[in-house]
Coordinates of C-alpha atoms and ligand atoms in Angstrom, one line a residue:
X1 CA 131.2 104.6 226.1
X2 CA 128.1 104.3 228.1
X3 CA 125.7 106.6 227.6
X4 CA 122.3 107.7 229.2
X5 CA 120.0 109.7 227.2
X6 CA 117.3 111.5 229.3
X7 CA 113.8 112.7 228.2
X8 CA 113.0 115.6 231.4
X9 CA 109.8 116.2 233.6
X10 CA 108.1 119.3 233.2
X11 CA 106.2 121.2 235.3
X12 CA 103.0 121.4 234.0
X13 CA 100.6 119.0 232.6
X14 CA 101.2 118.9 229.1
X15 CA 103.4 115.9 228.2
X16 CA 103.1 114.3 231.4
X17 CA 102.8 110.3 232.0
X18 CA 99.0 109.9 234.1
X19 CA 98.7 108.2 237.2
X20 CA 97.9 104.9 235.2
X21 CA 101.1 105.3 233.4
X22 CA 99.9 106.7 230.0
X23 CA 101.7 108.9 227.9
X24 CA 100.5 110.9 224.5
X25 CA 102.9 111.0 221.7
X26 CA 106.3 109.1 221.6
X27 CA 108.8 112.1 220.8
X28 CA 111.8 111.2 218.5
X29 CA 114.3 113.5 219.6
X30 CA 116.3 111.0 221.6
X31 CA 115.5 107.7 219.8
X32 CA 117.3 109.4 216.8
X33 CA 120.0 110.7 218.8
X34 CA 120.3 107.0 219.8
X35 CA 120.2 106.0 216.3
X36 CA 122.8 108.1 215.4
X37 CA 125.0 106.9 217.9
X38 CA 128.1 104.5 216.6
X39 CA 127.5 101.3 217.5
X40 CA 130.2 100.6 219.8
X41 CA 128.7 102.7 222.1
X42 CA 126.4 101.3 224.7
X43 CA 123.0 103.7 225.0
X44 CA 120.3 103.3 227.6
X45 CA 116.9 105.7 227.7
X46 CA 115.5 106.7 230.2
X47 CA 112.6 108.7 230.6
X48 CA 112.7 111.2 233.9
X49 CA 108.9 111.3 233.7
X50 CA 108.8 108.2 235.2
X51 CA 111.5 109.1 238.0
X52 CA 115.2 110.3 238.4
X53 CA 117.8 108.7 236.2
X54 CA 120.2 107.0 238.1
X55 CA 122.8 109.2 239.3
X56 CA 125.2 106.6 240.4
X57 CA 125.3 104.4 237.3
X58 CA 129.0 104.5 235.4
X59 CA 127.9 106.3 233.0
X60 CA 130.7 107.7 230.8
X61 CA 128.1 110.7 229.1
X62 CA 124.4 112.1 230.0
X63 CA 122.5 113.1 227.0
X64 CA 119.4 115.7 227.7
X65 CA 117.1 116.9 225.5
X66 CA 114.7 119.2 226.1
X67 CA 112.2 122.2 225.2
X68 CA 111.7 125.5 227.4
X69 CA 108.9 124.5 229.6
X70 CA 111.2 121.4 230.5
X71 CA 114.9 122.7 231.0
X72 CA 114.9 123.9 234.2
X73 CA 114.5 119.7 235.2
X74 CA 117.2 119.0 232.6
X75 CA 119.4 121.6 234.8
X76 CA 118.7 120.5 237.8
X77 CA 119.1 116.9 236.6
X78 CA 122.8 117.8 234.6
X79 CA 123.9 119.9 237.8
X80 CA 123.4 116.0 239.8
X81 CA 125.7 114.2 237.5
X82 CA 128.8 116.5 236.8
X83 CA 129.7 117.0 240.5
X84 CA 130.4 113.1 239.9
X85 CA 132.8 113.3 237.0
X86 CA 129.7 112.2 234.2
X87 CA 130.1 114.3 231.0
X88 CA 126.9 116.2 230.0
X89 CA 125.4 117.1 226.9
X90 CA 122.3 118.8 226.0
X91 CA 120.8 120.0 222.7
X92 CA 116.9 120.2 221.9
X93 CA 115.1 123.7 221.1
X94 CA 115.6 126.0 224.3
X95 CA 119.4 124.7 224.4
X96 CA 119.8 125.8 220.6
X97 CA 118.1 128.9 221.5
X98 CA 120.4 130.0 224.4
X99 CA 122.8 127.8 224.1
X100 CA 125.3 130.1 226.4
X101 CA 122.8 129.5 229.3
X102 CA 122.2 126.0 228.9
X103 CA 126.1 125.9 228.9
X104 CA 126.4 126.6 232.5
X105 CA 125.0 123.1 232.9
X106 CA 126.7 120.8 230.3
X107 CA 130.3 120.0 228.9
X108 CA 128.7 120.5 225.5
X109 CA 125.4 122.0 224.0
X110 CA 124.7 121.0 220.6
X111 CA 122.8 123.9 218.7
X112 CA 120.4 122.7 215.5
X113 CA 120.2 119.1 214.3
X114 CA 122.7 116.4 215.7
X115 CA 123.0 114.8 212.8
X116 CA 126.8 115.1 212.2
X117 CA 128.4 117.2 215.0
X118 CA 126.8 114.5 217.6
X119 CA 129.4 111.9 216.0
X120 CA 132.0 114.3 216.1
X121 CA 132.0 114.8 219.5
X122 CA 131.7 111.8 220.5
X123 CA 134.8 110.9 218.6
X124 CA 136.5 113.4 220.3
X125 CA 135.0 112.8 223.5
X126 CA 137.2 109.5 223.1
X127 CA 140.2 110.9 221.3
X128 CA 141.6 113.4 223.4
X129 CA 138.8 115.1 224.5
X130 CA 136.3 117.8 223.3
X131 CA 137.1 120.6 221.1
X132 CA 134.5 123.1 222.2
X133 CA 131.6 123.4 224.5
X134 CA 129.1 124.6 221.6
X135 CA 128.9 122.0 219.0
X136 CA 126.9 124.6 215.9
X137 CA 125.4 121.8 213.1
X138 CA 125.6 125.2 210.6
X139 CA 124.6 123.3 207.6
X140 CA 121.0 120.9 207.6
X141 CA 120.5 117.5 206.7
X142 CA 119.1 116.8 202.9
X143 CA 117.0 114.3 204.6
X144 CA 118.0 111.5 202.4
X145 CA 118.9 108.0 204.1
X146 CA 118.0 109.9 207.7
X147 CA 118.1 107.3 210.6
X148 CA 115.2 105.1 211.7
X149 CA 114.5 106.0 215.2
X150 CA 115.3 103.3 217.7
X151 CA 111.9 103.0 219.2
X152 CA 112.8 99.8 220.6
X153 CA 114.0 101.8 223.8
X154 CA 110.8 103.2 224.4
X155 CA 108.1 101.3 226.6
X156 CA 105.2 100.4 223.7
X157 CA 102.6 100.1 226.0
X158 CA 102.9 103.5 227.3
X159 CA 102.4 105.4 224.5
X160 CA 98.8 106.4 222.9
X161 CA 100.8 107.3 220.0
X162 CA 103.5 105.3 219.3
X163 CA 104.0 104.9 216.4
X164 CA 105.1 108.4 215.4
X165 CA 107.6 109.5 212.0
X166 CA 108.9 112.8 210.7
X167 CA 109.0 112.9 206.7
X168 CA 110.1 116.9 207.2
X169 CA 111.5 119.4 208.8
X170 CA 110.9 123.1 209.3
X171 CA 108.2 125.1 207.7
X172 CA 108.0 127.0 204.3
X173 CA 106.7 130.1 206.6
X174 CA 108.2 132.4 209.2
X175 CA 105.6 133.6 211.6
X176 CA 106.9 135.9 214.2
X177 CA 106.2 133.8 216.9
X178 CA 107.4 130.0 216.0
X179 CA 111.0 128.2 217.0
X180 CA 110.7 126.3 214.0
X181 CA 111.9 129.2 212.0
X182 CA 115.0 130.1 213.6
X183 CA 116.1 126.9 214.6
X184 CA 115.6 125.6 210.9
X185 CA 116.7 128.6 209.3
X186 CA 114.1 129.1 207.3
X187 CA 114.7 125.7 205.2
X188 CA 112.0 123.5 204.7
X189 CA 113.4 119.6 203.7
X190 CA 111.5 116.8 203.3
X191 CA 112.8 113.0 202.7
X192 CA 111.8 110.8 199.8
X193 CA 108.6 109.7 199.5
X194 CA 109.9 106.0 199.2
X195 CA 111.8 106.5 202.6
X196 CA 108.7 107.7 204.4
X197 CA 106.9 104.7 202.7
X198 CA 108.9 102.0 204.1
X199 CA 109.0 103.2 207.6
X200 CA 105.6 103.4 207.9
X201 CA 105.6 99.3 206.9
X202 CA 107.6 98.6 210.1
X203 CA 103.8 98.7 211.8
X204 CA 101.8 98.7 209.1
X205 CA 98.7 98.0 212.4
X206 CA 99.7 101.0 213.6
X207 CA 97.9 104.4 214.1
X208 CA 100.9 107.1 212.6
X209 CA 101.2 110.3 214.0
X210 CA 103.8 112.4 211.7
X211 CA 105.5 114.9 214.1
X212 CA 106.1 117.2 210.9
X213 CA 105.4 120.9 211.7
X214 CA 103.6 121.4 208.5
X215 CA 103.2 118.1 206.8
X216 CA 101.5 120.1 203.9
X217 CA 104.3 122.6 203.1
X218 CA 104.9 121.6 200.0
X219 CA 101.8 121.3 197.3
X220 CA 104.1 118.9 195.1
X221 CA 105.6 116.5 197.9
X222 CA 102.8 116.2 200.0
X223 CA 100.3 114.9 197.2
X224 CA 103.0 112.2 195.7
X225 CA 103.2 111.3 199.5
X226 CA 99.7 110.9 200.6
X227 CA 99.3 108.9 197.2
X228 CA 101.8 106.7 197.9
X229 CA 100.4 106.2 201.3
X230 CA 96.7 105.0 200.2
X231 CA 97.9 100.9 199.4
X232 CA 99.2 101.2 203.0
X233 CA 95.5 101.2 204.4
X234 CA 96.9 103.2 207.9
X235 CA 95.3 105.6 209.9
X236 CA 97.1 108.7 210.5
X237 CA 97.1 112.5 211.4
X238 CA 99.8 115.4 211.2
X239 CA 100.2 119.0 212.1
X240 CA 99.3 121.0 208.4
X241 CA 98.9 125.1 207.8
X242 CA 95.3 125.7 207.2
X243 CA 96.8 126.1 203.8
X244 CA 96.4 122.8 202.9
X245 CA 92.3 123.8 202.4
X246 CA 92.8 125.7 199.4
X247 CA 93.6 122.8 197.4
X248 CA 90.4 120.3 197.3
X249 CA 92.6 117.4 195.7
X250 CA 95.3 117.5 198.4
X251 CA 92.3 117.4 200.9
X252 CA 91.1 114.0 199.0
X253 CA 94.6 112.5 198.8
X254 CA 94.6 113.1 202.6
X255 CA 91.5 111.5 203.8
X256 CA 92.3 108.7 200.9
X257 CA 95.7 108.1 202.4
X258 CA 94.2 107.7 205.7
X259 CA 94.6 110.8 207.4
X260 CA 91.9 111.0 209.9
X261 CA 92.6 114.2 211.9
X262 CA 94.7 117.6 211.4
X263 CA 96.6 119.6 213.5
X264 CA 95.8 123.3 212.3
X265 CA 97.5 126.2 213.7
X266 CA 94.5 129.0 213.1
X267 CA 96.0 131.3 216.0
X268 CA 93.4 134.2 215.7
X269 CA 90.3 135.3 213.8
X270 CA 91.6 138.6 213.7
X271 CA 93.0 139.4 210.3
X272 CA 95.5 142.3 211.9
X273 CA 96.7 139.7 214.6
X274 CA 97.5 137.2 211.4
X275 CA 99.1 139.9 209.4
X276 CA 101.2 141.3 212.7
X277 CA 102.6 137.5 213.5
X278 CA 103.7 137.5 209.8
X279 CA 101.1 134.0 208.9
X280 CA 99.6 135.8 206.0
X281 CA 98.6 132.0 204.6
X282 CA 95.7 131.8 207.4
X283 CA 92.9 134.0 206.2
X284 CA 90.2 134.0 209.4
X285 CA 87.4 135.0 206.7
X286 CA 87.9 131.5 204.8
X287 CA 88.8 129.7 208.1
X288 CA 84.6 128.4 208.2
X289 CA 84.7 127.0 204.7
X290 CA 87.9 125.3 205.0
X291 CA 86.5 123.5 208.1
X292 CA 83.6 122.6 206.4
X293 CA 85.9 121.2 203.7
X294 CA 87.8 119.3 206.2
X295 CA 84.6 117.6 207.4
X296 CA 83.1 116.8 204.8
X297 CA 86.0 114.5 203.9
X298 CA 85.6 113.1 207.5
X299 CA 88.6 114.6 209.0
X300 CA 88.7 115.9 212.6
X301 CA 89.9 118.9 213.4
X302 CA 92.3 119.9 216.2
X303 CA 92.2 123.8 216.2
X304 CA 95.1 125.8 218.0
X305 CA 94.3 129.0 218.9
X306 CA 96.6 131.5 220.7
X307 CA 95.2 134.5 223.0
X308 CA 97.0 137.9 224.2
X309 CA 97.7 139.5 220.1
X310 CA 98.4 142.8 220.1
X311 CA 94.4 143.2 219.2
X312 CA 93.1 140.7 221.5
X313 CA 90.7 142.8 224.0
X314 CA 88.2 140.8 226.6
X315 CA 85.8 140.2 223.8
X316 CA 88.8 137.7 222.2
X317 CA 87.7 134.7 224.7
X318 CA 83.7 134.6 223.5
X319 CA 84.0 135.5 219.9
X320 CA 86.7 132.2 219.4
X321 CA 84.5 130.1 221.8
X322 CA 81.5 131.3 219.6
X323 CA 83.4 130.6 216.7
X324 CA 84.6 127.0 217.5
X325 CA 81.1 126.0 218.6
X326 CA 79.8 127.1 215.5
X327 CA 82.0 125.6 213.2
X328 CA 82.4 122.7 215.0
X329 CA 86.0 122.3 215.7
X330 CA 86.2 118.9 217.5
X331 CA 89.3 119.5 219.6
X332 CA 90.1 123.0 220.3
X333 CA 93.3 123.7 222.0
X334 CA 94.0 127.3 223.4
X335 CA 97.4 129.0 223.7
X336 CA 98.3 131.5 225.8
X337 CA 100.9 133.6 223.8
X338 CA 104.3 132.9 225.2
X339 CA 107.7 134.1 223.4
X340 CA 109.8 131.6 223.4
X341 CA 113.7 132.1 223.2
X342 CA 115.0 132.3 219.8
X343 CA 111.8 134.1 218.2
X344 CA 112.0 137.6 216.8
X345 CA 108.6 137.6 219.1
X346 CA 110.7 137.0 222.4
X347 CA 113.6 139.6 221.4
X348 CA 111.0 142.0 220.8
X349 CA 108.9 141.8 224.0
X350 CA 112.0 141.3 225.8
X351 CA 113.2 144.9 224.8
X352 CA 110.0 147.0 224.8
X353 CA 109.8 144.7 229.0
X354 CA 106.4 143.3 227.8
X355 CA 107.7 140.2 229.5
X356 CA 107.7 139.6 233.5
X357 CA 108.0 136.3 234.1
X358 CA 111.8 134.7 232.9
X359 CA 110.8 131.2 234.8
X360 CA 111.2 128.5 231.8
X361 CA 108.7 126.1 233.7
X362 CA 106.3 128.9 232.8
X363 CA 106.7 128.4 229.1
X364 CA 104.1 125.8 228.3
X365 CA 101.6 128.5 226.8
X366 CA 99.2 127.7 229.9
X367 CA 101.0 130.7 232.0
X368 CA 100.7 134.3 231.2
X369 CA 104.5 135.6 231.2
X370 CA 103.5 138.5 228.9
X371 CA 101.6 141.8 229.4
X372 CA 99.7 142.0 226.3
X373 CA 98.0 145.5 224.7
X374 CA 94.7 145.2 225.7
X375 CA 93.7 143.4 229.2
X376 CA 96.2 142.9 232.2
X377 CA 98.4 139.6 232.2
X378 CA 96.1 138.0 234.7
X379 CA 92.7 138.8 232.7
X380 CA 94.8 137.0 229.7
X381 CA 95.5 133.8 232.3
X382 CA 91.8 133.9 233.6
X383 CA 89.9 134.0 229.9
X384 CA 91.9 131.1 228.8
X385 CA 90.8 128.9 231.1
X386 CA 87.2 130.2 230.9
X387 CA 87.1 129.9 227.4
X388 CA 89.0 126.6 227.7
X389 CA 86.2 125.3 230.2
X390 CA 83.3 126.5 228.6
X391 CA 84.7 125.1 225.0
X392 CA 84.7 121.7 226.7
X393 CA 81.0 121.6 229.1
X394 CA 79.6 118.6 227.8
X395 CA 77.0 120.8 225.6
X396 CA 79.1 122.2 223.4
X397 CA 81.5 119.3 223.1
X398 CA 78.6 116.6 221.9
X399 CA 77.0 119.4 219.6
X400 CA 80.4 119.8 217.8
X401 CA 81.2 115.9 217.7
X402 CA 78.0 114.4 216.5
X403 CA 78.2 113.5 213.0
X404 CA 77.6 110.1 211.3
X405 CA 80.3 108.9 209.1
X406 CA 83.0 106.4 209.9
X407 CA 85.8 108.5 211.3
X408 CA 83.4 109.1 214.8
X409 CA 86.1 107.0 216.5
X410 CA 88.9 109.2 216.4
X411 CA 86.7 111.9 217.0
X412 CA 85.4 110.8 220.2
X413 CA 89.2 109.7 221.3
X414 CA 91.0 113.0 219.8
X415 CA 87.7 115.1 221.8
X416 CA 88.2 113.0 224.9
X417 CA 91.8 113.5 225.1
X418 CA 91.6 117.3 224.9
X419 CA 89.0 117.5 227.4
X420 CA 90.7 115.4 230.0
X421 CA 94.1 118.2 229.2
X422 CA 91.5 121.3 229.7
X423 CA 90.2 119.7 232.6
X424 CA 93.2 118.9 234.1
X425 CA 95.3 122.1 233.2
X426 CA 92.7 124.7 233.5
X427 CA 91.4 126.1 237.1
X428 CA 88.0 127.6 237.3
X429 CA 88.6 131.2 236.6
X430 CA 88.2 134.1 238.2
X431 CA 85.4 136.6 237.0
X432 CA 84.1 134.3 234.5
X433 CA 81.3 137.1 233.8
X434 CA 84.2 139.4 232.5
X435 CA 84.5 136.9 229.6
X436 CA 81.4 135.3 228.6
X437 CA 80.7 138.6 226.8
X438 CA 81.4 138.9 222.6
X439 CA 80.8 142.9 222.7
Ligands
LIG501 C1 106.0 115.6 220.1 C2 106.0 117.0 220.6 C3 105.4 117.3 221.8 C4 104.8 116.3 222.8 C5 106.0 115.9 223.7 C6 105.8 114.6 224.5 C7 106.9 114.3 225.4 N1 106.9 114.9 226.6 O1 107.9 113.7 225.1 C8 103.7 117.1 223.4 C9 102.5 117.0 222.5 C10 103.3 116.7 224.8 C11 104.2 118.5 223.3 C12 103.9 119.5 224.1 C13 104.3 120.8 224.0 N2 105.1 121.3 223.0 CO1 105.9 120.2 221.6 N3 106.5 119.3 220.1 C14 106.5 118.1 219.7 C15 107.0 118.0 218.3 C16 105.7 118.0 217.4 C17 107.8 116.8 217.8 C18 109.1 116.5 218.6 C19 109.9 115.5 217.8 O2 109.8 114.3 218.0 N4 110.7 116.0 216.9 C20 111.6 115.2 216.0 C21 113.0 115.2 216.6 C22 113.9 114.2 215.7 O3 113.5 116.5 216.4 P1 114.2 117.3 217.6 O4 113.4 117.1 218.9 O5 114.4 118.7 217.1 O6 115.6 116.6 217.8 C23 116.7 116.9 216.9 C24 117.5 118.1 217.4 O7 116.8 119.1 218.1 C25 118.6 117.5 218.2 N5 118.4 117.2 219.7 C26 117.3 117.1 220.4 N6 117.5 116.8 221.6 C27 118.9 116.6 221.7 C28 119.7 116.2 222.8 C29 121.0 116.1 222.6 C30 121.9 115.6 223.7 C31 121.6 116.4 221.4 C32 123.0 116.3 221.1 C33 120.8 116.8 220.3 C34 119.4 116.8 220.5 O8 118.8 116.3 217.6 C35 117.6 115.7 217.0 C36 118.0 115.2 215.6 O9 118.5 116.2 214.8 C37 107.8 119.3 218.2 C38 107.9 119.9 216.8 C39 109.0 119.3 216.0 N7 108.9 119.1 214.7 O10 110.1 118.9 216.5 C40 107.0 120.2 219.1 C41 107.8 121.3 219.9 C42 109.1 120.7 220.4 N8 106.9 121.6 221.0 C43 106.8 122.8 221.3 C44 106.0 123.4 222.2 C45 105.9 124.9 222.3 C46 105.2 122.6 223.1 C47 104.3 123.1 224.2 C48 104.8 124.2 225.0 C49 103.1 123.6 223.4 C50 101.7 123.3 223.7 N9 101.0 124.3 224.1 O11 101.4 122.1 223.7 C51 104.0 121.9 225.0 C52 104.9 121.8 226.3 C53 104.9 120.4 226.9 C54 105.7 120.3 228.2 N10 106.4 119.2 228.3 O12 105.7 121.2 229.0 C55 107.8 123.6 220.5 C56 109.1 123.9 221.3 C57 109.4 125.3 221.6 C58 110.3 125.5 222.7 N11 111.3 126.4 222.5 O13 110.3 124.9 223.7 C59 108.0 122.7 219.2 C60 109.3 122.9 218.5 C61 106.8 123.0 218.3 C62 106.9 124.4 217.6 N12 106.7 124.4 216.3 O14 107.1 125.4 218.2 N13 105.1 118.6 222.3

């Protein structure tokens, strides 16, 4: 068969390709899927970021993949090729999520990994035809022998990141508020160390990115990986749980492997918001050591936070700007709470109506779809992007970034990056006064 697997637009600015043709990381969802793929079949990428896929090849099945903020473009997209007899398929997170919804637009949705069920229907895609529109992968993958992604089919010269590897999948937590849990069941696998090792020697002059959702989750695994990574002499970063900075030695087997910046989900500084989204391993009152911990082994610090908790008043915006600055967290990057389908989070602001706004494109956690507790929906949208801007005037930027030692490179890209998305995502808000206040 020929087959066209699609990476979708989205509406906002996140994940976007710039003007000069730039994109950030190279996702793996469909250079796996291609990997996965039998040989006899014929697969082509195409990435609809760059334009529309072409609607009148022959193409014998459309792949899509895609997250919530992107599938209303992989519906409109789907709804272009069936009229013209092309079987479509989508899988990816929202799809697995609602996977009756993304149904409407697709011969067959694929719910969970494709490892497996994708071969299957394929097969019976050419055998007679398909057995059932929702394809359920009900048991995970070990890990073990798990495909090289065919990154051949992606441009290398548009990526910033490249050169990006998953060693595991899912988390060891469940916080109210992540996909990751549901669509992982709560499993947490992680492939042998020697695996991981000899796909990061394909480009051993590479910068890895590991798209892991907690590289760390494991005490055990991650130390016998990060030592096995040190003769590699690679620079790398990963997303970790702040976890990871209760245990100095994985901290040195990190930096010693080459790890040069973290990912660290610290959400909120307020310990009821922690306990209510069920991440009990994020303690705010140890967040400033940790950081200092990170540092002082020269690695930078990307810090996720997430406004509109259930304790999040007007004063929420200062006090983490204040906090950032202080600390110095290199890259901050601010969320606006957004339950996403297949959370307990969503099913549980969906019943007590605490959402208004059911447009996917707005699910990119720069929109307020919520009404949170303590401020109105569009004070929530208006102190993010103060607290955004203000994190990134030049003053407080160069005051968190200057430090000699010989990772300053990746800060100053890592920084630069993050300021060009706040910049670009963030308007000037309204009422700034109402949030430049910690009281
Ligand atoms: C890389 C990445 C990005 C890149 C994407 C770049 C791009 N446009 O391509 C960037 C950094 C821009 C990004 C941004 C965002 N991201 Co993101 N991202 C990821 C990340 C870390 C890795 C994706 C990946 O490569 N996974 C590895 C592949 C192999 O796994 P996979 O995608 O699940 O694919 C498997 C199955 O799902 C299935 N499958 C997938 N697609 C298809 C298609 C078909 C046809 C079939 C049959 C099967 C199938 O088969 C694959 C093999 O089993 C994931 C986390 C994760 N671990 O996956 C988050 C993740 C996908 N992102 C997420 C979120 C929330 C966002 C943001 C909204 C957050 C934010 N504030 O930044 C934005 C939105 C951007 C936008 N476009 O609007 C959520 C998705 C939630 C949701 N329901 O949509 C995830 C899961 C993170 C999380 N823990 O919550 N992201």
């Amino acid at each position: 068969m020929k087959i066209l697997l699609v990476l979708p637009n989205s509406n906002g600015y996140l994940g976007r390709v710039s003007k000069s043709g730039k994109a950030g990381i190279a996702r793996l969802s469909l250079t796996t899927l291609a990997a996965l793929t039998p040989h006899e079949h014929e697969v082509v990428y195409h990435d609809a970021r760059l334009g529309e896929p072409d609607y009148e090849g022959n193409w014998d099945l459309v792949g899509f993949t895609g997250m919530t903020s992107e599938i209303n473009d992989v519906y409109r997209m789907a709804d272009k090729f069936r009229p013209k007899g092309v079987k479509v398929a989508i899988g990816g997170y929202h799809a697995s999520a609602l996977p009756e919804e993304a149904a409407k637009h697709a011969d067959f949705i694929v719910v969970g990994e494709a490892e497996g069920v994708w071969q299957q229907a394929l097969w019976e895609l050419q055998n007679g035809g398909l057995s059932r529109i929702i394809y359920h992968n009900e048991s995970f993958i070990t890990m073990k022998d798990k495909e090289i992604p065919r990154r051949e089919l992606l441009n290398r010269d548009m990526y910033t990141s490249y050169a990006t590897l998953q060693s595991s999948r899912g988390c060891p937590f469940a916080c109210k508020f992540c996909t990751v849990t549901k669509f992982f069941g709560n499993t947490y696998r992680y492939r042998p160390v020697e695996e991981v090792i000899s796909e990061l020697k394909i480009f051993p002059d590479e910068h890895w990115g590991f798209v892991d959702d907690n590289l760390a989750g494991n005490l055990q695994y991650a130390k016998k990986l990060f030592k096995a990574m040190i003769p590699l002499k690679i620079n790398w970063g990963s997303q970790s749980s702040f976890n990871i900075t209760k245990y100095p030695e994985l901290m040195d087997l990190y930096a010693a492997a080459g790890g040069v910046y973290i990912f660290i989900g610290f959400e909120s500084l307020s310990p009821a918001n922690i306990k209510n989204m069920r991440k009990g391993i994020n303690q705010p009152e140890k967040y400033a050591q940790g950081i200092k911990e990170l540092h002082k082994r020269g690695i930078t610090i990307i810090g996720s936070f997430v406004f509109g908790f259930d304790e999040d008043d007007l004063s929420v915006f200062k006090r983490t700007v204040d906090f950032v600055n202080e600390n110095n967290i290199e890259a901050p990057f601010y969320n606006i709470l957004t339950p996403f389908p297949g959370t307990e989070l969503y099913e549980e602001m969906k019943r007590n109506g605490l959402t208004h706004d059911f447009n996917w494109n707005h699910y990119d956690t720069c929109h307020s779809v919520i009404t949170p507790k303590k401020m109105t929906s569009e004070e929530l949208y208006n102190g993010w992007a103060w607290a955004t801007r203000e994190s990134y005037k030049p003053g407080n930027l160069l005051k968190r970034i200057i430090r000699f030692d010989s990772n300053w490179k990746y800060r100053l890209l890592m920084t630069y990056s993050y300021y060009r998305k706040a910049h670009k995502i963030c308007p000037q808000p309204h009422h700034p006064e109402k949030y430049n206040s910690s009281l």
